[in-house]
């Protein structure tokens, strides 16, 4: 709160004023216009001003209630302060702060969401070492903890490019015409990235059998090289994939050769040539841009996914789709924009 020039430090009710000010500042931080917190801030400010003007100590709730602009609830809090030395609400405030700090820490582990973070807090866990002792960690969480410090470090563009080349080279060793592109935040032009997102496709190749072979070859090569060090999600092959367009996704941890290199999170997609455009669109993002393009498609009676743009999608009353619809675009990104009837956005323009 603004300090009035010339105003002296209060002689009386110092502790009460301190604690009420802490609460007021808390509500001030979390208030939105017209919210109940907003009005609390106003009430606290009024009460604080009145108490500052007093020339005696408040020693009970009843005394507080007689002070100008101090309401019943405020008087109760002042009562707690004089009786117990502390307004109880402040303890909750500190506990909430501690909870949010610890849950943020937990959520920074790869594979941990808000629900898990909150569960662990309720179980009394407070540190990464507490988490490490849990016996029911998932593979993602174990790897996330193992490489915790590395995975926190953003990846400079130059290194993303280098890693993209390692994967591209492995792919081209199988067939020189295989295309490999780095997408995600890198393609949107970000100076550094959270992970490396790579899309691989081969001209005119759509069938699952062939695409699985490409993925298998790339992974075998990069695992042998010691480049891929942990696998979080491996694509699996089933007999019915032959002759059908099929997408394969790998997620893992990689590291460039050399002592000083940092472990990085890498996502590799191998996709049918006819879906390359819609996959690039999806995997370039950002996620909000994807959401609004899908919404736009839906508003126009179409459906957009990484597999392409579909028309004649029949939805029931809950807007759940009844059929897949008819594929109309997705070979290239431009094709999707055109069919949606919107201006093409360059990757660096896709920050929504
Ligand atoms: N994506 C999405 N919805 C999600 C997750 C991802 O649409 N829930 C899409 C958009 C993302 C792209 O996949 O841009 C790649 O996902 P990343 O999580 O790798 O995100 P970015 O590459 O955009 O950012 P970062 O630098 O954090 O990796
Ligand atoms: Mg990314
Ligand atoms: Mn990614």
Short mmCIF file of C-alpha atoms and ligand atoms in Angstrom, two decimals:
data_model
loop_
_atom_site.label_atom_id
_atom_site.label_comp_id
_atom_site.label_asym_id
_atom_site.label_seq_id
_atom_site.Cartn_x
_atom_site.Cartn_y
_atom_site.Cartn_z
CA UNK A 1 0.00 0.00 0.00
CA UNK A 2 1.24 3.53 -0.70
CA UNK A 3 3.21 5.07 2.10
CA UNK A 4 1.86 8.48 3.02
CA UNK A 5 4.66 10.99 3.32
CA UNK A 6 5.17 12.20 6.84
CA UNK A 7 3.00 9.45 8.37
CA UNK A 8 4.67 7.97 11.43
CA UNK A 9 5.10 4.26 12.16
CA UNK A 10 2.05 3.22 14.18
CA UNK A 11 2.68 3.15 17.92
CA UNK A 12 -0.26 0.88 18.67
CA UNK A 13 -1.58 -2.38 17.26
CA UNK A 14 1.60 -3.09 15.31
CA UNK A 15 1.08 -6.87 15.09
CA UNK A 16 -2.57 -6.55 14.07
CA UNK A 17 -1.67 -4.08 11.34
CA UNK A 18 1.14 -6.29 10.04
CA UNK A 19 -1.05 -9.34 9.80
CA UNK A 20 -4.04 -7.55 8.30
CA UNK A 21 -1.71 -5.98 5.72
CA UNK A 22 -0.32 -9.42 4.79
CA UNK A 23 -3.85 -10.69 4.23
CA UNK A 24 -4.82 -7.58 2.27
CA UNK A 25 -1.79 -7.98 0.01
CA UNK A 26 -2.66 -11.62 -0.55
CA UNK A 27 -6.19 -10.77 -1.68
CA UNK A 28 -4.81 -7.92 -3.75
CA UNK A 29 -2.59 -10.39 -5.64
CA UNK A 30 -5.38 -12.87 -6.38
CA UNK A 31 -8.33 -10.50 -6.93
CA UNK A 32 -10.05 -9.99 -10.23
CA UNK A 33 -12.26 -6.99 -10.94
CA UNK A 34 -15.51 -7.18 -8.98
CA UNK A 35 -14.58 -10.48 -7.27
CA UNK A 36 -15.12 -11.08 -3.56
CA UNK A 37 -11.36 -10.74 -3.09
CA UNK A 38 -11.59 -7.33 -4.71
CA UNK A 39 -14.10 -6.20 -2.06
CA UNK A 40 -12.02 -7.79 0.70
CA UNK A 41 -9.08 -5.61 -0.32
CA UNK A 42 -11.29 -2.53 -0.01
CA UNK A 43 -12.58 -3.62 3.43
CA UNK A 44 -9.11 -4.42 4.69
CA UNK A 45 -7.79 -1.06 3.51
CA UNK A 46 -10.59 0.80 5.32
CA UNK A 47 -10.11 -1.15 8.54
CA UNK A 48 -6.32 -0.74 8.44
CA UNK A 49 -6.70 3.02 8.01
CA UNK A 50 -9.04 3.22 11.03
CA UNK A 51 -6.75 1.11 13.21
CA UNK A 52 -3.72 3.18 12.24
CA UNK A 53 -5.49 6.24 13.62
CA UNK A 54 -6.06 4.69 17.08
CA UNK A 55 -4.11 5.87 20.12
CA UNK A 56 -4.67 2.71 22.17
CA UNK A 57 -4.10 -1.06 21.93
CA UNK A 58 -6.96 -3.32 20.88
CA UNK A 59 -7.01 -6.23 23.33
CA UNK A 60 -10.18 -8.12 22.41
CA UNK A 61 -12.59 -8.95 19.63
CA UNK A 62 -15.23 -6.81 21.34
CA UNK A 63 -12.94 -3.79 21.34
CA UNK A 64 -12.15 -4.34 17.68
CA UNK A 65 -15.83 -4.42 16.82
CA UNK A 66 -16.22 -0.88 18.20
CA UNK A 67 -13.58 0.51 15.87
CA UNK A 68 -14.93 2.51 12.96
CA UNK A 69 -15.13 0.49 9.67
CA UNK A 70 -14.18 -2.80 11.35
CA UNK A 71 -16.83 -5.41 10.60
CA UNK A 72 -17.70 -8.65 12.39
CA UNK A 73 -15.38 -10.92 10.43
CA UNK A 74 -12.50 -8.49 10.65
CA UNK A 75 -13.05 -8.19 14.41
CA UNK A 76 -12.89 -11.99 14.71
CA UNK A 77 -9.53 -12.02 12.97
CA UNK A 78 -8.22 -9.25 15.21
CA UNK A 79 -9.51 -11.29 18.16
CA UNK A 80 -7.43 -14.28 16.99
CA UNK A 81 -4.40 -12.07 16.65
CA UNK A 82 -4.61 -10.68 20.18
CA UNK A 83 -5.59 -14.00 21.77
CA UNK A 84 -3.22 -16.39 19.92
CA UNK A 85 -0.63 -14.03 18.44
CA UNK A 86 -1.64 -14.97 14.92
CA UNK A 87 -4.63 -14.80 12.60
CA UNK A 88 -5.36 -18.44 11.75
CA UNK A 89 -6.06 -17.62 8.10
CA UNK A 90 -2.34 -16.81 7.69
CA UNK A 91 -1.41 -20.41 8.41
CA UNK A 92 -3.71 -21.61 5.63
CA UNK A 93 -2.17 -19.03 3.35
CA UNK A 94 1.33 -20.33 4.07
CA UNK A 95 0.20 -23.93 3.68
CA UNK A 96 -1.34 -23.05 0.29
CA UNK A 97 1.90 -21.40 -0.75
CA UNK A 98 3.89 -24.45 0.29
CA UNK A 99 1.47 -26.74 -1.55
CA UNK A 100 1.69 -24.77 -4.75
CA UNK A 101 5.51 -24.62 -4.58
CA UNK A 102 5.81 -28.39 -4.05
CA UNK A 103 3.18 -29.28 -6.67
CA UNK A 104 4.96 -27.07 -9.21
CA UNK A 105 8.18 -28.93 -8.44
CA UNK A 106 6.46 -32.30 -8.92
CA UNK A 107 4.79 -31.22 -12.14
CA UNK A 108 8.22 -30.28 -13.53
CA UNK A 109 9.04 -34.03 -13.60
CA UNK A 110 8.35 -35.49 -17.04
CA UNK A 111 5.25 -37.70 -16.85
CA UNK A 112 3.71 -36.02 -13.80
CA UNK A 113 0.41 -34.15 -14.06
CA UNK A 114 -1.49 -32.00 -11.56
CA UNK A 115 -3.43 -34.92 -10.14
CA UNK A 116 -0.35 -37.00 -9.33
CA UNK A 117 1.43 -33.93 -7.91
CA UNK A 118 -1.49 -33.25 -5.60
CA UNK A 119 -1.73 -36.94 -4.54
CA UNK A 120 1.94 -36.98 -3.63
CA UNK A 121 1.60 -33.76 -1.63
CA UNK A 122 -1.32 -35.26 0.29
CA UNK A 123 0.82 -38.32 1.04
CA UNK A 124 3.35 -35.99 2.64
CA UNK A 125 5.96 -36.01 -0.14
CA UNK A 126 7.87 -32.73 -0.42
CA UNK A 127 11.10 -33.31 -2.37
CA UNK A 128 12.30 -35.12 -5.50
CA UNK A 129 14.07 -37.61 -3.24
CA UNK A 130 10.73 -38.35 -1.54
CA UNK A 131 9.29 -39.06 -5.00
CA UNK A 132 12.26 -41.24 -5.97
CA UNK A 133 11.38 -43.59 -3.08
CA UNK A 134 7.86 -44.23 -4.41
CA UNK A 135 7.44 -47.82 -5.59
CA UNK A 136 4.70 -47.24 -8.17
CA UNK A 137 6.42 -44.78 -10.52
CA UNK A 138 5.66 -45.08 -14.24
CA UNK A 139 8.42 -45.51 -16.82
CA UNK A 140 8.00 -41.85 -17.83
CA UNK A 141 8.36 -40.69 -14.24
CA UNK A 142 11.43 -42.86 -13.61
CA UNK A 143 13.13 -41.51 -16.73
CA UNK A 144 11.94 -37.99 -15.90
CA UNK A 145 13.61 -38.24 -12.49
CA UNK A 146 16.73 -39.91 -13.84
CA UNK A 147 17.36 -37.09 -16.32
CA UNK A 148 15.62 -34.39 -14.28
CA UNK A 149 18.36 -31.75 -14.45
CA UNK A 150 19.11 -32.32 -18.15
CA UNK A 151 15.47 -32.19 -19.21
CA UNK A 152 14.96 -28.81 -17.52
CA UNK A 153 17.50 -27.19 -19.85
CA UNK A 154 16.05 -25.61 -23.00
CA UNK A 155 17.68 -26.76 -26.26
CA UNK A 156 19.39 -24.10 -28.39
CA UNK A 157 18.32 -24.03 -32.07
CA UNK A 158 21.79 -25.04 -33.26
CA UNK A 159 21.63 -28.26 -31.25
CA UNK A 160 18.06 -29.00 -32.39
CA UNK A 161 19.34 -28.69 -35.95
CA UNK A 162 22.26 -31.01 -35.22
CA UNK A 163 19.94 -33.63 -33.71
CA UNK A 164 17.57 -33.26 -36.66
CA UNK A 165 20.48 -34.07 -38.97
CA UNK A 166 21.41 -37.22 -37.01
CA UNK A 167 17.86 -38.57 -37.47
CA UNK A 168 17.64 -37.41 -41.10
CA UNK A 169 20.97 -39.08 -41.94
CA UNK A 170 19.82 -42.36 -40.40
CA UNK A 171 16.63 -42.22 -42.48
CA UNK A 172 18.43 -41.37 -45.73
CA UNK A 173 20.77 -44.31 -45.26
CA UNK A 174 17.77 -46.55 -45.86
CA UNK A 175 16.34 -44.62 -48.83
CA UNK A 176 17.95 -41.36 -50.01
CA UNK A 177 14.54 -39.90 -50.88
CA UNK A 178 13.15 -40.13 -47.34
CA UNK A 179 12.28 -36.67 -46.00
CA UNK A 180 12.87 -35.69 -42.42
CA UNK A 181 11.86 -32.32 -40.94
CA UNK A 182 12.16 -30.76 -37.54
CA UNK A 183 8.80 -29.30 -36.50
CA UNK A 184 7.40 -28.09 -33.15
CA UNK A 185 8.67 -24.87 -31.64
CA UNK A 186 11.85 -25.11 -33.77
CA UNK A 187 9.88 -24.72 -37.00
CA UNK A 188 7.98 -21.82 -35.49
CA UNK A 189 11.34 -20.08 -35.18
CA UNK A 190 11.81 -20.20 -31.40
CA UNK A 191 15.38 -19.43 -30.22
CA UNK A 192 15.32 -22.52 -27.99
CA UNK A 193 13.06 -25.54 -27.64
CA UNK A 194 11.70 -27.85 -24.95
CA UNK A 195 12.24 -30.97 -27.04
CA UNK A 196 12.91 -32.08 -30.63
CA UNK A 197 9.90 -32.98 -32.79
CA UNK A 198 10.71 -34.77 -36.06
CA UNK A 199 8.41 -35.83 -38.88
CA UNK A 200 9.59 -38.45 -41.39
CA UNK A 201 7.88 -39.48 -44.65
CA UNK A 202 8.80 -41.00 -48.01
CA UNK A 203 7.41 -39.67 -51.31
CA UNK A 204 4.36 -41.67 -52.41
CA UNK A 205 4.66 -44.20 -49.61
CA UNK A 206 1.54 -44.65 -47.48
CA UNK A 207 1.33 -48.26 -46.38
CA UNK A 208 1.90 -49.24 -42.78
CA UNK A 209 4.20 -52.11 -43.57
CA UNK A 210 6.68 -49.92 -45.36
CA UNK A 211 6.45 -47.08 -42.85
CA UNK A 212 7.03 -49.44 -39.95
CA UNK A 213 10.18 -50.69 -41.70
CA UNK A 214 11.40 -47.09 -41.97
CA UNK A 215 10.76 -46.43 -38.28
CA UNK A 216 12.33 -49.74 -37.29
CA UNK A 217 15.45 -49.00 -39.35
CA UNK A 218 15.87 -45.50 -37.91
CA UNK A 219 15.46 -46.71 -34.33
CA UNK A 220 17.80 -49.68 -34.76
CA UNK A 221 20.46 -47.41 -36.24
CA UNK A 222 20.16 -44.70 -33.59
CA UNK A 223 20.05 -47.18 -30.70
CA UNK A 224 23.20 -48.88 -32.04
CA UNK A 225 24.93 -45.51 -32.27
CA UNK A 226 24.06 -44.90 -28.63
CA UNK A 227 22.12 -41.80 -29.67
CA UNK A 228 18.74 -43.00 -28.35
CA UNK A 229 19.30 -43.92 -24.71
CA UNK A 230 15.81 -44.39 -23.22
CA UNK A 231 12.53 -45.32 -24.87
CA UNK A 232 9.33 -43.89 -23.45
CA UNK A 233 7.03 -45.05 -26.20
CA UNK A 234 7.93 -47.53 -28.95
CA UNK A 235 5.67 -48.09 -31.96
CA UNK A 236 4.31 -51.62 -32.31
CA UNK A 237 3.56 -53.54 -35.46
CA UNK A 238 0.40 -55.53 -36.14
CA UNK A 239 -0.42 -57.63 -39.22
CA UNK A 240 -3.37 -55.49 -40.32
CA UNK A 241 -1.17 -52.48 -41.02
CA UNK A 242 -0.01 -53.55 -44.47
CA UNK A 243 -1.52 -51.59 -47.36
CA UNK A 244 -3.16 -49.13 -45.00
CA UNK A 245 -1.97 -45.61 -44.16
CA UNK A 246 -0.59 -45.81 -40.65
CA UNK A 247 1.16 -43.38 -38.29
CA UNK A 248 4.04 -44.43 -36.04
CA UNK A 249 5.28 -42.47 -33.07
CA UNK A 250 8.43 -42.85 -31.04
CA UNK A 251 9.19 -40.92 -27.84
CA UNK A 252 12.48 -41.17 -26.05
CA UNK A 253 15.64 -39.60 -24.68
CA UNK A 254 18.63 -38.88 -26.91
CA UNK A 255 22.13 -37.50 -26.50
CA UNK A 256 24.68 -36.31 -29.04
CA UNK A 257 28.07 -38.02 -28.73
CA UNK A 258 30.49 -36.33 -26.33
CA UNK A 259 31.04 -35.94 -22.61
CA UNK A 260 29.45 -32.54 -22.17
CA UNK A 261 26.23 -33.26 -24.08
CA UNK A 262 22.86 -32.95 -22.36
CA UNK A 263 20.12 -35.61 -22.55
CA UNK A 264 17.16 -34.39 -24.62
CA UNK A 265 13.58 -35.43 -25.11
CA UNK A 266 12.87 -36.44 -28.72
CA UNK A 267 9.62 -37.26 -30.55
CA UNK A 268 9.80 -38.94 -33.97
CA UNK A 269 6.80 -39.49 -36.25
CA UNK A 270 6.85 -41.63 -39.38
CA UNK A 271 3.72 -40.90 -41.42
CA UNK A 272 2.06 -41.65 -44.76
CA UNK A 273 2.98 -39.33 -47.63
CA UNK A 274 -0.68 -38.37 -48.13
CA UNK A 275 -0.87 -37.23 -44.47
CA UNK A 276 2.43 -35.34 -44.43
CA UNK A 277 0.85 -31.87 -44.68
CA UNK A 278 -1.73 -32.38 -41.94
CA UNK A 279 0.91 -34.01 -39.73
CA UNK A 280 3.33 -31.10 -40.24
CA UNK A 281 0.48 -28.74 -39.41
CA UNK A 282 -0.35 -30.66 -36.24
CA UNK A 283 3.23 -31.20 -35.08
CA UNK A 284 4.30 -27.61 -35.78
CA UNK A 285 1.56 -26.23 -33.56
CA UNK A 286 1.41 -24.39 -31.44
CA UNK A 287 -1.21 -26.31 -29.50
CA UNK A 288 -3.55 -23.31 -29.23
CA UNK A 289 -3.32 -22.65 -32.95
CA UNK A 290 -4.19 -26.34 -33.53
CA UNK A 291 -7.18 -26.08 -31.24
CA UNK A 292 -8.57 -23.02 -33.01
CA UNK A 293 -8.05 -24.54 -36.48
CA UNK A 294 -9.87 -27.69 -35.39
CA UNK A 295 -12.65 -25.57 -33.96
CA UNK A 296 -12.86 -23.62 -37.21
CA UNK A 297 -13.09 -26.87 -39.20
CA UNK A 298 -15.77 -28.14 -36.87
CA UNK A 299 -17.76 -24.90 -37.21
CA UNK A 300 -17.73 -25.44 -40.98
CA UNK A 301 -18.97 -29.01 -40.68
CA UNK A 302 -15.51 -30.45 -41.26
CA UNK A 303 -13.01 -32.26 -39.06
CA UNK A 304 -9.25 -31.61 -38.88
CA UNK A 305 -6.70 -34.02 -37.43
CA UNK A 306 -3.11 -35.06 -38.09
CA UNK A 307 -4.60 -37.45 -40.66
CA UNK A 308 -6.15 -34.67 -42.71
CA UNK A 309 -9.24 -32.58 -43.29
CA UNK A 310 -12.52 -34.50 -43.59
CA UNK A 311 -15.94 -33.42 -44.85
CA UNK A 312 -19.42 -34.95 -44.42
CA UNK A 313 -18.69 -35.84 -40.82
CA UNK A 314 -21.93 -36.88 -39.20
CA UNK A 315 -22.24 -36.02 -35.54
CA UNK A 316 -24.96 -36.99 -33.11
CA UNK A 317 -26.60 -34.61 -30.64
CA UNK A 318 -23.63 -34.69 -28.25
CA UNK A 319 -21.45 -33.60 -31.17
CA UNK A 320 -19.76 -37.02 -31.01
CA UNK A 321 -18.88 -38.13 -34.51
CA UNK A 322 -20.83 -41.03 -35.96
CA UNK A 323 -18.61 -41.61 -38.99
CA UNK A 324 -15.09 -40.64 -40.07
CA UNK A 325 -16.24 -38.51 -42.98
CA UNK A 326 -14.51 -38.17 -46.32
CA UNK A 327 -10.84 -37.19 -46.60
CA UNK A 328 -10.40 -34.05 -48.72
CA UNK A 329 -7.00 -32.54 -47.86
CA UNK A 330 -3.76 -33.22 -45.99
CA UNK A 331 -1.04 -33.99 -48.54
CA UNK A 332 0.32 -30.48 -48.04
CA UNK A 333 -0.27 -27.80 -45.42
CA UNK A 334 -1.38 -25.25 -48.02
CA UNK A 335 -4.07 -27.66 -49.21
CA UNK A 336 -5.55 -27.73 -45.70
CA UNK A 337 -5.58 -23.93 -45.36
CA UNK A 338 -7.13 -23.60 -48.84
CA UNK A 339 -9.87 -26.11 -48.16
CA UNK A 340 -10.66 -24.42 -44.85
CA UNK A 341 -10.90 -21.13 -46.73
CA UNK A 342 -8.33 -19.26 -44.66
CA UNK A 343 -5.10 -17.48 -45.51
CA UNK A 344 -1.96 -19.64 -45.33
CA UNK A 345 0.05 -19.01 -42.17
CA UNK A 346 3.82 -19.38 -42.27
CA UNK A 347 5.09 -21.55 -39.40
CA UNK A 348 6.46 -18.50 -37.56
CA UNK A 349 2.96 -16.97 -37.73
CA UNK A 350 1.43 -19.91 -35.86
CA UNK A 351 1.85 -18.46 -32.38
CA UNK A 352 -1.75 -18.17 -31.24
N1 LIG B 1 0.49 -30.64 -29.73
C1 LIG B 1 -0.87 -30.37 -29.58
N2 LIG B 1 -1.50 -30.64 -28.41
C2 LIG B 1 -0.82 -31.18 -27.38
C3 LIG B 1 0.54 -31.46 -27.50
C4 LIG B 1 1.17 -31.17 -28.70
O1 LIG B 1 -1.48 -29.87 -30.53
N3 LIG B 1 -1.46 -31.43 -26.23
C5 LIG B 1 1.17 -30.30 -30.99
C6 LIG B 1 1.43 -28.82 -31.05
C7 LIG B 1 2.84 -28.70 -30.62
C8 LIG B 1 3.44 -29.96 -31.21
O2 LIG B 1 2.42 -30.95 -31.08
O3 LIG B 1 3.44 -27.54 -31.13
C9 LIG B 1 4.70 -30.41 -30.54
O4 LIG B 1 4.46 -30.60 -29.15
P1 LIG B 1 5.51 -30.11 -28.06
O5 LIG B 1 4.97 -30.52 -26.75
O6 LIG B 1 6.87 -30.61 -28.41
O7 LIG B 1 5.42 -28.52 -28.13
P2 LIG B 1 6.31 -27.43 -28.87
O8 LIG B 1 7.32 -28.06 -29.77
O9 LIG B 1 5.36 -26.49 -29.52
O10 LIG B 1 7.03 -26.65 -27.69
P3 LIG B 1 8.34 -27.09 -26.88
O11 LIG B 1 9.42 -26.12 -27.24
O12 LIG B 1 7.95 -26.97 -25.45
O13 LIG B 1 8.67 -28.49 -27.28
MG1 LIG B 2 8.57 -29.53 -29.06
MN1 LIG B 3 7.35 -32.82 -28.53
#
